[in-house]
Coordinates of C-alpha atoms and ligand atoms in Angstrom, one line a residue:
M1 CA -55.0 -11.7 -9.9
S2 CA -53.0 -14.3 -8.1
E3 CA -51.4 -13.6 -4.8
Q4 CA -48.2 -14.8 -6.4
V5 CA -48.2 -12.0 -8.8
R6 CA -49.1 -9.5 -6.1
N7 CA -46.1 -10.6 -4.2
K8 CA -43.8 -10.2 -7.2
I9 CA -45.0 -6.7 -7.6
L10 CA -44.5 -5.8 -3.9
R11 CA -41.0 -7.4 -4.1
A12 CA -40.0 -5.3 -7.0
A13 CA -41.5 -2.1 -5.6
L14 CA -39.9 -2.5 -2.2
Q15 CA -36.5 -3.3 -3.7
N16 CA -36.6 -0.3 -5.9
A17 CA -37.7 1.9 -3.1
L18 CA -34.8 0.6 -0.9
D19 CA -32.3 1.4 -3.5
H20 CA -33.7 4.7 -4.5
G21 CA -36.0 6.0 -1.6
K22 CA -39.1 6.1 -3.8
T23 CA -40.5 3.8 -6.6
Q24 CA -42.6 4.3 -9.7
D25 CA -45.4 2.5 -11.5
K26 CA -43.4 2.3 -14.7
I27 CA -40.3 1.1 -13.2
V28 CA -42.0 -1.7 -11.2
L29 CA -43.9 -2.7 -14.4
G30 CA -40.7 -2.9 -16.4
K31 CA -39.1 -5.1 -13.7
I32 CA -42.1 -7.3 -13.5
L33 CA -42.3 -7.8 -17.3
G34 CA -38.5 -8.4 -17.4
T35 CA -38.8 -11.3 -15.0
E36 CA -42.2 -12.6 -16.0
P37 CA -42.5 -12.3 -19.7
L38 CA -45.9 -14.2 -19.6
L39 CA -47.6 -11.2 -18.0
R40 CA -46.9 -9.1 -21.1
T41 CA -50.3 -9.9 -22.3
Q42 CA -52.0 -8.9 -19.0
V43 CA -50.6 -5.3 -18.5
K44 CA -54.1 -3.9 -18.3
E45 CA -55.1 -6.3 -15.5
I46 CA -52.0 -6.0 -13.4
M47 CA -51.5 -2.2 -13.8
P48 CA -54.2 -1.2 -11.1
A49 CA -52.4 -3.6 -8.5
I50 CA -49.0 -1.9 -9.5
I51 CA -50.4 1.6 -8.9
E52 CA -52.0 0.6 -5.6
I53 CA -48.8 -1.1 -4.2
V54 CA -46.4 1.6 -5.5
N55 CA -48.6 4.1 -3.7
S56 CA -48.5 2.2 -0.4
V57 CA -44.8 1.6 -0.7
N58 CA -44.1 5.3 -1.3
Q59 CA -45.9 6.0 2.1
M60 CA -43.4 3.9 3.9
S61 CA -40.3 5.2 5.7
Q62 CA -37.0 3.6 4.7
D63 CA -37.2 1.7 8.1
Q64 CA -40.6 0.3 7.2
I65 CA -39.5 -0.7 3.9
K66 CA -36.4 -2.5 5.4
R67 CA -38.6 -4.3 7.9
Q68 CA -41.1 -5.5 5.2
I69 CA -38.2 -6.8 3.2
Q70 CA -36.7 -8.6 6.1
D71 CA -40.1 -10.1 6.8
K72 CA -41.1 -11.1 3.3
F73 CA -38.2 -11.1 1.1
P74 CA -35.0 -11.5 3.3
D75 CA -33.0 -12.8 0.2
L76 CA -32.9 -9.2 -1.1
L77 CA -30.8 -8.2 1.9
A78 CA -28.6 -11.2 1.6
E79 CA -27.5 -10.2 -1.9
K80 CA -26.0 -6.9 -0.7
P81 CA -22.7 -7.9 0.8
K82 CA -21.8 -10.1 -2.2
K83 CA -22.1 -7.1 -4.5
Q84 CA -19.7 -5.2 -2.2
E85 CA -17.1 -7.9 -2.4
E86 CA -17.0 -7.9 -6.1
R87 CA -16.5 -4.0 -6.0
E88 CA -13.5 -4.4 -3.8
G89 CA -11.6 -6.5 -6.3
L90 CA -10.5 -9.1 -3.8
P91 CA -12.0 -12.5 -3.9
P92 CA -14.2 -13.7 -1.1
L93 CA -12.5 -15.1 1.9
E94 CA -12.9 -18.8 2.5
G95 CA -14.8 -19.6 5.7
A96 CA -15.3 -15.9 6.4
E97 CA -18.5 -15.0 8.6
H98 CA -19.8 -11.5 8.5
G99 CA -18.7 -9.7 11.8
K100 CA -16.4 -12.4 12.8
V101 CA -13.3 -12.0 10.6
V102 CA -10.2 -10.8 12.3
T103 CA -7.0 -10.2 10.4
R104 CA -3.7 -8.8 11.5
F105 CA -0.7 -6.8 10.0
P106 CA 2.4 -8.2 11.8
P107 CA 5.4 -6.1 10.8
E108 CA 8.8 -6.5 12.5
P109 CA 9.9 -3.1 13.7
N110 CA 13.3 -3.7 11.9
G111 CA 13.0 -1.1 9.1
Y112 CA 11.0 1.4 7.4
P113 CA 7.6 0.4 5.8
H114 CA 7.7 -0.1 2.1
I115 CA 5.3 -0.9 -0.8
G116 CA 5.3 -4.6 0.2
H117 CA 4.1 -3.7 3.6
A118 CA 1.5 -1.4 2.1
K119 CA 0.1 -4.4 0.1
A120 CA -0.2 -6.6 3.2
A121 CA -1.7 -3.9 5.3
I122 CA -4.2 -2.9 2.7
I123 CA -5.3 -6.4 2.0
D124 CA -5.6 -7.1 5.7
E125 CA -7.7 -4.0 6.2
E126 CA -9.9 -4.5 3.1
Y127 CA -10.9 -8.0 4.2
A128 CA -11.5 -6.8 7.7
K129 CA -13.7 -4.0 6.3
M130 CA -15.4 -6.4 3.7
Y131 CA -16.6 -8.7 6.4
G132 CA -17.3 -6.1 9.1
G133 CA -14.4 -7.5 11.1
K134 CA -11.3 -6.2 12.9
L135 CA -7.8 -5.5 12.1
I136 CA -5.0 -5.9 14.5
L137 CA -1.6 -4.1 14.1
R138 CA 0.9 -6.5 15.9
F139 CA 4.5 -5.5 16.1
D140 CA 6.4 -8.8 15.8
D141 CA 9.2 -7.8 18.0
T142 CA 11.1 -10.8 19.3
N143 CA 14.4 -10.3 17.8
P144 CA 16.0 -7.5 19.8
E145 CA 19.2 -7.5 17.6
A146 CA 17.3 -6.0 14.5
E147 CA 14.6 -4.0 16.2
R148 CA 14.7 -0.3 17.0
L149 CA 12.2 2.0 18.7
E150 CA 12.2 4.4 15.6
Y151 CA 10.8 1.7 13.3
Y152 CA 7.7 1.1 15.6
A153 CA 6.9 4.9 15.0
A154 CA 7.9 4.8 11.3
I155 CA 5.5 1.9 10.7
K156 CA 2.6 3.7 12.5
V157 CA 3.4 6.8 10.5
G158 CA 3.3 4.8 7.3
L159 CA -0.1 3.2 8.1
D160 CA -1.5 6.5 9.0
W161 CA -0.4 8.0 5.8
L162 CA -2.0 5.0 3.9
E163 CA -5.1 5.6 5.9
V164 CA -5.0 2.1 7.1
K165 CA -7.1 2.1 10.3
Y166 CA -6.6 -0.8 12.7
D167 CA -8.9 -1.6 15.7
R168 CA -6.2 -2.6 18.0
V169 CA -2.4 -2.3 18.4
K170 CA -0.1 -4.6 20.4
N171 CA 3.4 -6.1 20.6
T172 CA 4.4 -9.7 20.5
S173 CA 6.7 -8.9 23.3
D174 CA 3.7 -7.9 25.5
D175 CA 3.0 -11.7 25.7
I176 CA 6.3 -12.9 26.4
E177 CA 5.3 -14.6 29.7
L178 CA 2.5 -16.3 28.0
L179 CA 4.9 -17.6 25.3
Y180 CA 7.1 -19.0 27.9
K181 CA 4.1 -20.7 29.4
K182 CA 3.3 -22.2 26.1
C183 CA 6.9 -23.4 25.6
Q184 CA 6.8 -25.1 29.1
E185 CA 3.7 -26.9 27.9
M186 CA 5.6 -28.0 24.8
L187 CA 8.6 -29.2 26.9
D188 CA 6.2 -31.0 29.4
G189 CA 4.5 -32.7 26.6
N190 CA 7.9 -33.7 25.1
Y191 CA 7.0 -31.9 22.0
A192 CA 10.2 -29.8 22.3
Y193 CA 13.7 -30.1 23.9
V194 CA 16.6 -28.0 24.7
C195 CA 19.5 -28.5 22.5
T196 CA 23.2 -27.4 23.5
C197 CA 24.8 -28.5 20.2
K198 CA 27.0 -26.0 18.3
Q199 CA 25.4 -24.2 15.5
E200 CA 27.6 -26.0 12.9
T201 CA 26.5 -29.5 14.3
I202 CA 22.9 -28.5 14.2
S203 CA 23.1 -27.3 10.5
A204 CA 25.1 -30.4 9.5
N205 CA 22.4 -32.6 11.3
R206 CA 19.7 -30.9 9.4
R207 CA 21.4 -31.5 6.1
E208 CA 22.1 -35.0 6.8
M209 CA 18.6 -35.6 8.5
K210 CA 20.2 -36.8 11.7
P211 CA 18.7 -36.3 15.2
C212 CA 21.2 -35.2 17.9
K213 CA 21.9 -36.5 21.3
C214 CA 20.0 -33.6 23.0
S215 CA 16.7 -34.7 21.2
M216 CA 16.9 -38.0 23.2
G217 CA 17.3 -36.4 26.6
E218 CA 14.9 -37.0 29.5
L219 CA 12.1 -34.6 30.4
E220 CA 14.1 -33.7 33.5
Q221 CA 17.1 -32.6 31.4
N222 CA 14.9 -30.4 29.3
K223 CA 13.4 -28.9 32.3
D224 CA 16.7 -28.2 33.9
R225 CA 18.2 -26.8 30.7
W226 CA 15.2 -24.6 30.1
D227 CA 15.8 -23.1 33.6
K228 CA 19.3 -22.5 32.9
M229 CA 18.5 -20.6 29.7
F230 CA 17.3 -17.9 32.1
S231 CA 20.3 -17.9 34.3
K232 CA 23.6 -19.8 33.5
F233 CA 23.5 -20.2 29.7
G234 CA 24.6 -17.4 27.5
Q235 CA 23.8 -16.5 23.9
G236 CA 24.5 -19.5 21.8
D237 CA 24.8 -22.0 24.5
A238 CA 21.3 -23.5 24.1
I239 CA 18.1 -23.3 22.1
V240 CA 14.6 -24.8 22.5
R241 CA 13.9 -27.0 19.5
F242 CA 10.4 -28.2 18.2
R243 CA 10.5 -31.9 18.0
G244 CA 9.7 -32.3 14.3
N245 CA 11.0 -34.9 12.1
M246 CA 14.8 -34.7 11.1
S247 CA 14.1 -36.7 8.0
S248 CA 11.1 -34.7 6.9
E249 CA 11.0 -33.6 3.3
N250 CA 10.0 -30.2 4.6
T251 CA 13.1 -28.7 5.8
V252 CA 11.1 -26.4 8.1
M253 CA 10.1 -29.5 10.1
R254 CA 13.7 -30.6 10.9
D255 CA 13.5 -29.6 14.6
P256 CA 13.3 -25.9 14.2
V257 CA 14.2 -23.3 16.8
M258 CA 11.4 -22.2 19.1
F259 CA 13.4 -20.1 21.7
R260 CA 16.9 -18.8 21.7
I261 CA 19.0 -16.4 24.1
I262 CA 19.6 -12.9 22.7
E263 CA 21.7 -10.6 25.0
T264 CA 20.9 -7.5 23.2
K265 CA 18.6 -5.0 24.9
H266 CA 15.0 -5.0 23.6
P267 CA 13.7 -1.7 22.4
L268 CA 10.8 -1.7 24.7
L269 CA 11.6 -4.2 27.4
G270 CA 15.3 -3.4 27.9
D271 CA 17.2 -6.2 29.5
K272 CA 14.3 -7.6 31.3
Y273 CA 14.2 -10.6 29.1
R274 CA 16.9 -12.4 27.0
V275 CA 15.1 -15.6 26.0
W276 CA 13.2 -14.9 22.9
P277 CA 10.8 -16.9 20.8
S278 CA 11.4 -17.6 17.2
Y279 CA 9.2 -16.2 14.4
D280 CA 7.5 -19.6 13.9
F281 CA 6.6 -20.2 17.4
A282 CA 5.5 -16.6 18.3
V283 CA 3.4 -16.2 15.2
A284 CA 1.4 -19.3 15.7
I285 CA 0.6 -18.6 19.4
E286 CA -0.1 -14.9 18.9
D287 CA -2.4 -15.4 15.9
S288 CA -4.4 -18.0 17.9
V289 CA -4.7 -16.0 21.2
D290 CA -5.5 -12.7 19.4
G291 CA -8.5 -14.3 17.7
V292 CA -7.2 -14.0 14.2
T293 CA -9.4 -15.9 11.8
H294 CA -7.5 -15.2 8.6
A295 CA -3.7 -14.9 8.7
F296 CA -2.1 -13.7 5.5
R297 CA 1.6 -13.8 4.9
T298 CA 3.8 -13.9 1.8
K299 CA 4.2 -17.0 -0.3
E300 CA 7.7 -17.8 0.7
Y301 CA 6.4 -18.8 4.2
E302 CA 4.2 -21.4 2.7
L303 CA 6.5 -24.4 3.9
R304 CA 6.2 -23.0 7.5
N305 CA 2.4 -23.7 7.5
E306 CA 2.9 -27.3 8.6
L307 CA 4.9 -26.1 11.6
Y308 CA 2.3 -23.4 12.4
Y309 CA -0.7 -25.8 12.4
T310 CA 1.2 -28.5 14.1
I311 CA 2.2 -26.4 17.1
L312 CA -1.4 -25.3 17.6
D313 CA -2.7 -28.8 17.3
L314 CA -0.2 -30.0 19.9
L315 CA -1.2 -27.2 22.3
K316 CA -4.8 -27.7 21.5
M317 CA -5.3 -24.2 20.5
R318 CA -7.5 -22.6 18.1
K319 CA -6.2 -22.5 14.5
P320 CA -6.6 -19.5 12.2
K321 CA -6.6 -20.1 8.5
V322 CA -3.2 -19.2 6.9
I323 CA -3.4 -17.8 3.5
E324 CA -0.5 -16.7 1.3
F325 CA -0.2 -13.9 -1.3
S326 CA 2.6 -12.9 -3.5
R327 CA 5.4 -10.5 -2.5
L328 CA 5.1 -7.3 -4.2
G329 CA 8.1 -5.3 -5.6
F330 CA 9.1 -3.1 -8.4
E331 CA 11.7 -3.9 -11.0
G332 CA 15.1 -2.4 -9.9
M333 CA 13.8 -1.1 -6.6
P334 CA 14.9 -3.4 -3.7
V335 CA 12.3 -3.8 -0.8
S336 CA 14.4 -6.2 1.2
K337 CA 16.2 -4.7 4.3
R338 CA 19.2 -6.9 3.5
V339 CA 19.7 -4.9 0.3
L340 CA 18.4 -1.4 1.5
R341 CA 20.5 -1.1 4.6
P342 CA 23.9 -1.4 3.0
L343 CA 22.9 1.1 0.3
I344 CA 22.2 3.6 2.9
E345 CA 25.2 2.9 5.1
E346 CA 27.6 3.1 2.1
G347 CA 25.9 6.4 1.1
K348 CA 24.7 5.1 -2.3
V349 CA 21.2 6.5 -1.5
S350 CA 20.7 9.5 0.9
G351 CA 18.4 7.7 3.3
Y352 CA 15.2 5.8 3.8
D353 CA 13.3 8.6 1.9
D354 CA 15.6 8.7 -1.1
P355 CA 13.0 9.0 -4.0
R356 CA 14.5 5.9 -5.8
L357 CA 13.3 3.6 -3.0
P358 CA 10.0 1.9 -2.7
T359 CA 9.7 2.9 1.0
L360 CA 6.4 4.6 1.8
E361 CA 8.5 7.8 2.8
A362 CA 10.2 7.8 -0.6
L363 CA 7.1 7.3 -2.6
K364 CA 5.3 10.0 -0.7
R365 CA 8.3 12.4 -1.3
R366 CA 8.2 11.4 -4.9
G367 CA 4.6 12.5 -5.2
I368 CA 2.8 9.3 -5.1
R369 CA -0.6 9.5 -3.3
Q370 CA -1.7 7.1 -0.7
D371 CA -5.1 6.4 -2.6
A372 CA -3.2 5.5 -5.7
I373 CA -1.2 2.9 -3.8
R374 CA -4.5 1.5 -2.5
K375 CA -5.9 1.3 -5.9
F376 CA -2.8 -0.2 -7.4
V377 CA -2.6 -2.8 -4.7
L378 CA -6.2 -3.9 -5.2
S379 CA -5.8 -3.7 -9.0
L380 CA -3.2 -6.5 -8.7
G381 CA -5.7 -8.7 -6.9
F382 CA -4.8 -11.8 -5.0
T383 CA -2.4 -13.7 -7.1
K384 CA 0.1 -16.2 -5.7
A385 CA 2.6 -15.6 -8.5
D386 CA 5.2 -13.2 -7.4
T387 CA 4.6 -9.7 -8.8
L388 CA 7.3 -7.5 -10.0
A389 CA 4.8 -4.9 -11.0
P390 CA 5.7 -2.2 -13.5
F391 CA 6.0 1.1 -11.7
E392 CA 4.1 2.7 -14.6
T393 CA 0.9 1.1 -13.3
L394 CA 1.2 2.7 -10.1
E395 CA 2.1 5.9 -11.9
S396 CA -1.1 5.8 -14.1
F397 CA -3.3 5.5 -11.0
N398 CA -1.4 8.3 -9.5
R399 CA -1.7 10.5 -12.6
K400 CA -5.4 10.4 -12.5
I401 CA -5.4 11.6 -8.9
V402 CA -2.9 14.4 -9.2
D403 CA -3.8 15.7 -12.6
P404 CA -6.9 17.6 -11.5
E405 CA -5.1 19.1 -8.4
S406 CA -1.7 20.1 -10.0
I407 CA -1.1 23.6 -10.7
R408 CA 0.4 24.2 -14.2
L409 CA 3.8 26.1 -14.2
H410 CA 6.4 26.9 -16.7
M411 CA 9.9 25.5 -16.1
V412 CA 12.9 25.6 -18.5
K413 CA 15.7 23.1 -18.3
N414 CA 18.3 24.2 -20.9
P415 CA 17.7 27.8 -21.1
A416 CA 18.2 29.9 -24.2
S417 CA 17.6 33.7 -23.9
I418 CA 15.3 35.6 -26.1
K419 CA 14.4 39.3 -26.1
I420 CA 10.9 40.2 -27.4
K421 CA 9.9 43.6 -28.6
D422 CA 6.6 45.3 -28.8
L423 CA 4.8 43.3 -26.2
P424 CA 1.5 44.9 -25.4
S425 CA 1.9 44.7 -21.5
S426 CA 4.6 44.2 -19.0
T427 CA 2.4 41.5 -17.2
I428 CA 1.0 38.2 -18.3
T429 CA -1.9 36.5 -16.6
M430 CA -2.3 32.9 -16.9
P431 CA -4.8 30.3 -15.6
N432 CA -3.2 27.9 -13.0
H433 CA -5.1 24.9 -14.5
P434 CA -6.6 24.5 -18.0
T435 CA -9.9 23.0 -16.8
K436 CA -10.3 23.4 -13.0
D437 CA -10.9 26.7 -11.4
M438 CA -7.6 27.0 -9.5
G439 CA -7.2 30.7 -10.0
K440 CA -4.7 32.7 -12.1
R441 CA -1.3 34.1 -11.6
T442 CA 0.3 37.2 -13.0
I443 CA 3.9 37.4 -14.1
E444 CA 5.9 40.5 -14.7
H445 CA 8.6 40.6 -17.5
D446 CA 10.8 43.1 -19.1
G447 CA 10.8 41.5 -22.5
G448 CA 13.7 39.0 -21.6
F449 CA 12.7 35.3 -21.4
Y450 CA 14.2 31.8 -21.1
V451 CA 13.0 29.2 -23.5
E452 CA 14.0 25.6 -24.0
S453 CA 17.1 25.6 -26.3
E454 CA 15.8 22.6 -28.2
D455 CA 12.6 24.7 -29.0
V456 CA 14.5 27.5 -30.6
D457 CA 17.8 26.2 -32.0
K458 CA 16.7 25.8 -35.4
L459 CA 14.7 29.0 -35.8
K460 CA 15.6 31.4 -38.5
P461 CA 14.5 35.0 -38.8
G462 CA 11.0 35.2 -40.2
D463 CA 9.9 32.0 -38.3
A464 CA 6.9 32.4 -36.0
I465 CA 6.5 30.6 -32.6
R466 CA 3.7 30.9 -30.2
F467 CA 4.7 31.8 -26.5
M468 CA 2.1 29.9 -24.5
G469 CA -0.4 32.2 -22.7
L470 CA 1.3 35.3 -24.4
G471 CA 0.9 35.3 -28.2
N472 CA 2.8 34.9 -31.3
V473 CA 6.3 36.0 -31.9
K474 CA 8.3 36.5 -35.1
I475 CA 11.9 35.8 -34.9
T476 CA 13.8 38.9 -36.1
S477 CA 17.5 37.8 -35.2
Q478 CA 19.0 34.4 -34.6
S479 CA 22.1 35.5 -32.6
P480 CA 21.4 37.0 -30.3
L481 CA 18.0 35.5 -30.4
E482 CA 15.4 38.2 -30.7
G483 CA 11.7 38.4 -31.8
Q484 CA 8.7 40.7 -32.1
Y485 CA 5.3 40.3 -30.8
I486 CA 2.9 40.0 -33.7
G487 CA -0.5 39.5 -32.0
D488 CA -2.6 36.9 -30.5
G489 CA -4.3 35.2 -33.5
L490 CA -4.3 31.4 -33.1
G491 CA -2.3 30.1 -36.1
T492 CA -2.7 26.3 -36.8
D493 CA 0.8 25.1 -37.2
I494 CA 2.9 27.6 -35.2
P495 CA 5.1 25.7 -32.8
K496 CA 4.2 26.3 -29.1
V497 CA 6.8 27.0 -26.6
H498 CA 6.8 27.6 -22.8
W499 CA 9.0 30.3 -21.3
V500 CA 10.0 31.8 -18.1
A501 CA 10.5 35.6 -17.5
Q502 CA 14.1 36.3 -16.8
K503 CA 13.3 39.2 -14.6
N504 CA 12.1 37.0 -11.8
A505 CA 13.1 33.4 -12.8
Q506 CA 13.5 31.0 -9.9
K507 CA 16.5 28.8 -9.9
I508 CA 15.6 25.4 -8.4
K509 CA 16.8 21.8 -8.7
V510 CA 14.7 19.0 -10.1
L511 CA 15.7 15.4 -9.0
I512 CA 14.8 12.8 -11.5
P513 CA 14.7 9.3 -10.0
S514 CA 15.0 6.2 -12.2
Q515 CA 15.7 2.5 -11.5
L516 CA 18.2 1.9 -8.7
F517 CA 19.3 -1.4 -10.1
I518 CA 19.6 -2.5 -13.7
G519 CA 19.5 -6.3 -13.3
E520 CA 21.9 -6.9 -10.5
E521 CA 24.0 -3.9 -11.1
F522 CA 23.7 -0.7 -9.1
N523 CA 22.8 2.2 -11.4
A524 CA 25.2 4.9 -10.4
S525 CA 23.2 7.5 -12.6
S526 CA 19.8 6.6 -11.1
L527 CA 19.4 10.0 -9.6
Q528 CA 19.6 12.8 -12.1
E529 CA 19.8 16.3 -10.8
I530 CA 19.0 19.3 -13.2
N531 CA 19.2 22.9 -12.6
V532 CA 16.2 24.7 -14.0
F533 CA 14.3 27.9 -14.0
T534 CA 10.8 28.3 -13.0
E535 CA 8.2 31.0 -12.3
P536 CA 8.1 33.0 -9.0
H537 CA 4.8 31.4 -8.2
Y538 CA 6.8 28.4 -7.2
N539 CA 7.6 30.2 -4.0
E540 CA 4.1 30.5 -3.0
L541 CA 3.3 26.9 -3.1
K542 CA 3.4 24.9 0.0
E543 CA 6.0 22.1 0.4
G544 CA 4.5 18.8 -0.7
K545 CA 2.4 20.3 -3.5
E546 CA 2.3 18.5 -6.7
I547 CA 2.9 20.7 -9.9
Q548 CA 2.7 19.9 -13.5
F549 CA 5.6 21.5 -15.3
V550 CA 4.2 22.2 -18.7
R551 CA 5.5 20.1 -21.4
F552 CA 7.8 18.2 -18.8
G553 CA 5.7 16.3 -16.3
Y554 CA 4.5 16.2 -12.7
C555 CA 6.9 17.0 -9.8
R556 CA 6.4 17.5 -6.2
K557 CA 7.7 20.5 -4.5
D558 CA 10.2 19.0 -2.0
S559 CA 11.6 22.3 -0.6
M560 CA 12.1 25.9 -1.6
L561 CA 15.0 25.0 -3.9
Q562 CA 14.1 21.5 -5.0
A563 CA 11.3 19.6 -6.7
I564 CA 11.1 15.8 -7.3
Y565 CA 10.0 14.5 -10.7
T566 CA 6.8 12.1 -10.2
H567 CA 6.1 11.0 -13.6
K568 CA 5.0 12.1 -17.0
Ligands
ATP1 P1 11.6 -7.8 4.9 O1 12.4 -8.6 4.0 O2 11.3 -6.4 4.5 O3 12.2 -7.9 6.3 P2 9.4 -9.2 6.0 O4 8.5 -10.1 5.4 O5 10.4 -9.9 7.0 O6 10.2 -8.5 4.9 P3 7.9 -7.9 8.0 O7 8.0 -6.5 8.6 O8 8.1 -9.1 8.9 O9 8.7 -8.0 6.6 O10 6.4 -8.0 7.3 C1 5.3 -7.6 7.8 C2 4.2 -8.2 6.8 O11 4.3 -7.6 5.6 C3 4.1 -9.8 6.8 O12 2.9 -10.1 6.8 C4 4.9 -9.9 5.3 O13 4.4 -11.1 4.7 C5 4.3 -8.6 4.5 N1 5.3 -8.2 3.5 C6 6.6 -7.9 3.7 N2 7.1 -7.7 2.5 C7 6.2 -7.7 1.6 C8 6.1 -7.7 0.2 N3 7.2 -7.3 -0.5 N4 5.0 -8.0 -0.5 C9 3.9 -8.3 0.2 N5 3.9 -8.5 1.5 C10 5.0 -8.2 2.3
MG2 MG1 11.1 -9.3 8.7

C-alpha cells in the first residue's frame, strides 16, 4: 500500500480522535472511502493498515494527537476557527487577524442604555471573542452639558446584565491633555484654525459654501486664539475648526468643529477643563491610540468617515477600520434620547424603566431575558438597512427561554363567582409546571371560586365544564352561578376553565404594555392596568420571577402587588 494511502488513513484517524477523544476502524474506513471512492475495491488490502493506525492513535493523549496534527496536517487546525465564525451568525471581519482584533463600545454617558446599545455592545463583544481579541468600554464623555454621573453607572449595570464582558474601561475625558496636544499639532500644521465668527455666520457660510475670514488667519493668530480659549474667551466666543473644504459635497467636511468651550461642570473632572473636543475629533484620536482595529458605528455616521480618516492621515496616526451597521429600534418604541427625555419629564411614562420603553431596565422589568436579547441581535445579522425589528421576534426568542422556567399559576381578570357542591376535598394540589419538575402547590378552598366571566356567561343548568386540576362540574343554577362536582373522568369536549379559590384569592395588578406611539401619535392607552385575582402562591415567588398565567400569557412579578405582562 502506498505511503499516500497510509497518510490519508492517519489523517482521518487523527481528526476523528481529535473531535471525539478516540477513533474506530469502521469510522476511519467510512471516511477514507467517502473521500477516495477508488479504494472501494481494496477494502481487504487497506483494512489491516487501518486497524494498526487506529490502534496506535488510540494510545495517544489528546496533546500527542494535537502535536501530530500540527506536524503533519496543520490544515486541520486552521479550519476550526472558520466553523466557529459561521456559528456566531456574524460575517467574518475584513482584515481581522486572530488575537489582534480590538473593538470598542463607546457610549456617551448621557442617558440610559437601550436595545440599540445592546446591539452595538453585543456585536463589539462577539467580534472580539470570535477573533480572540479585546473589547474596550470607552465612555465618550466630552460634552459635559449632556452627561451625568448616574449614566456612567447605568451603562455599566446594563452591560453587566447583558453579560457583555469588556477587557478595559476608560473615559475619553482621561485623555483630554493628549487631545489638546493633537489639536496643537493640527494648528501647527495649519490643518485647523480658530474661528470667532458667530454661530449664524458659520451656519450660513456652510450652506453657501463660503470660507470665513478666520480661516485665512496666520498661524500666529490661531496660536494666540487657542491660548485665549483657555483664558479670555467664553462659551460661544471661539471654536477650533478643522480645515476641510467649504465647497465639499460632503457637508461634514465643511470646516467642522474640533474644539469648543463648554462652561458646564464635567461629571468626573468638574470645572478643571472647559475646552472640549467634538465627537469627530475625539473618536478618531481615541480609536487610534486605544489600538482599536475595527470601529463599529451606526450608519448615519457614514459621511463622517472621510473626516475620521483625514484627521488620522494628517496626524500620521494609525487608522482603524470603520465599519457601519444599521440602527436597531422597535416600531412605536423610541430609542432616541431626544424623544425619551420629554416623555419622562412630562410624566407620559413613569421613568426610564417604564415597561413600554426599549431601555434595558424596561426590557428587564418586562421579563425579557438578556440571552434572548443576544440571540435576537445576532439573528438580525449585520445588515446596513435600518431595522425596525418586530418586537415579536424578540418575544419568540424570549418565550423559548422563559417557558421551561415559568411556574404556571391561575389568574382571573373578570371574575364571576361560582359555588361548587360535593367537592371531594377542601384542598387541591396542582403541579407547578406541566413537564418540568418544579414541585407542586396546594390550594385551600371552601367551594367558592372565581372564574373568568367570559368562560361561564353562556352556561345553562345541565352544562358541564372542567375545572383545570380539579375535575368536572355540572352547572346546577345560572343565577347565582352554582355547580356540582361530578367526578374526574376526562370528557373529550368539556370546555376547560381556570379558577382561583375565593377564600385566599390575591388581588394584584397586571400592567400590559403596548406600543407607545402609533405612527407619530403618542398612544395614551399604551399602558393598560387591570385588577386581577391570583393564587396565594404568588406571594411566595421572588420579585423578578417569570410566571405563566394559565390561558393568559407570561408575566414577570414586579412587586408584591403588581406583575407586568411579558408576552403570550
Ligand atoms: P442616542 O440617540 O441614543 O444618543 P447615540 O448613537 O448618540 O444614540 P451613544 O451612546 O453615543 O448613542 O452610542 C454608543 C454606541 O451605540 C455607538 O457606537 C452607537 O453607534 C451605538 N448605538 C446607539 N444607538 C444605536 C441603535 N439604535 N442601534 C444600534 N447601535 C446604536
Ligand atoms: Mg449620543
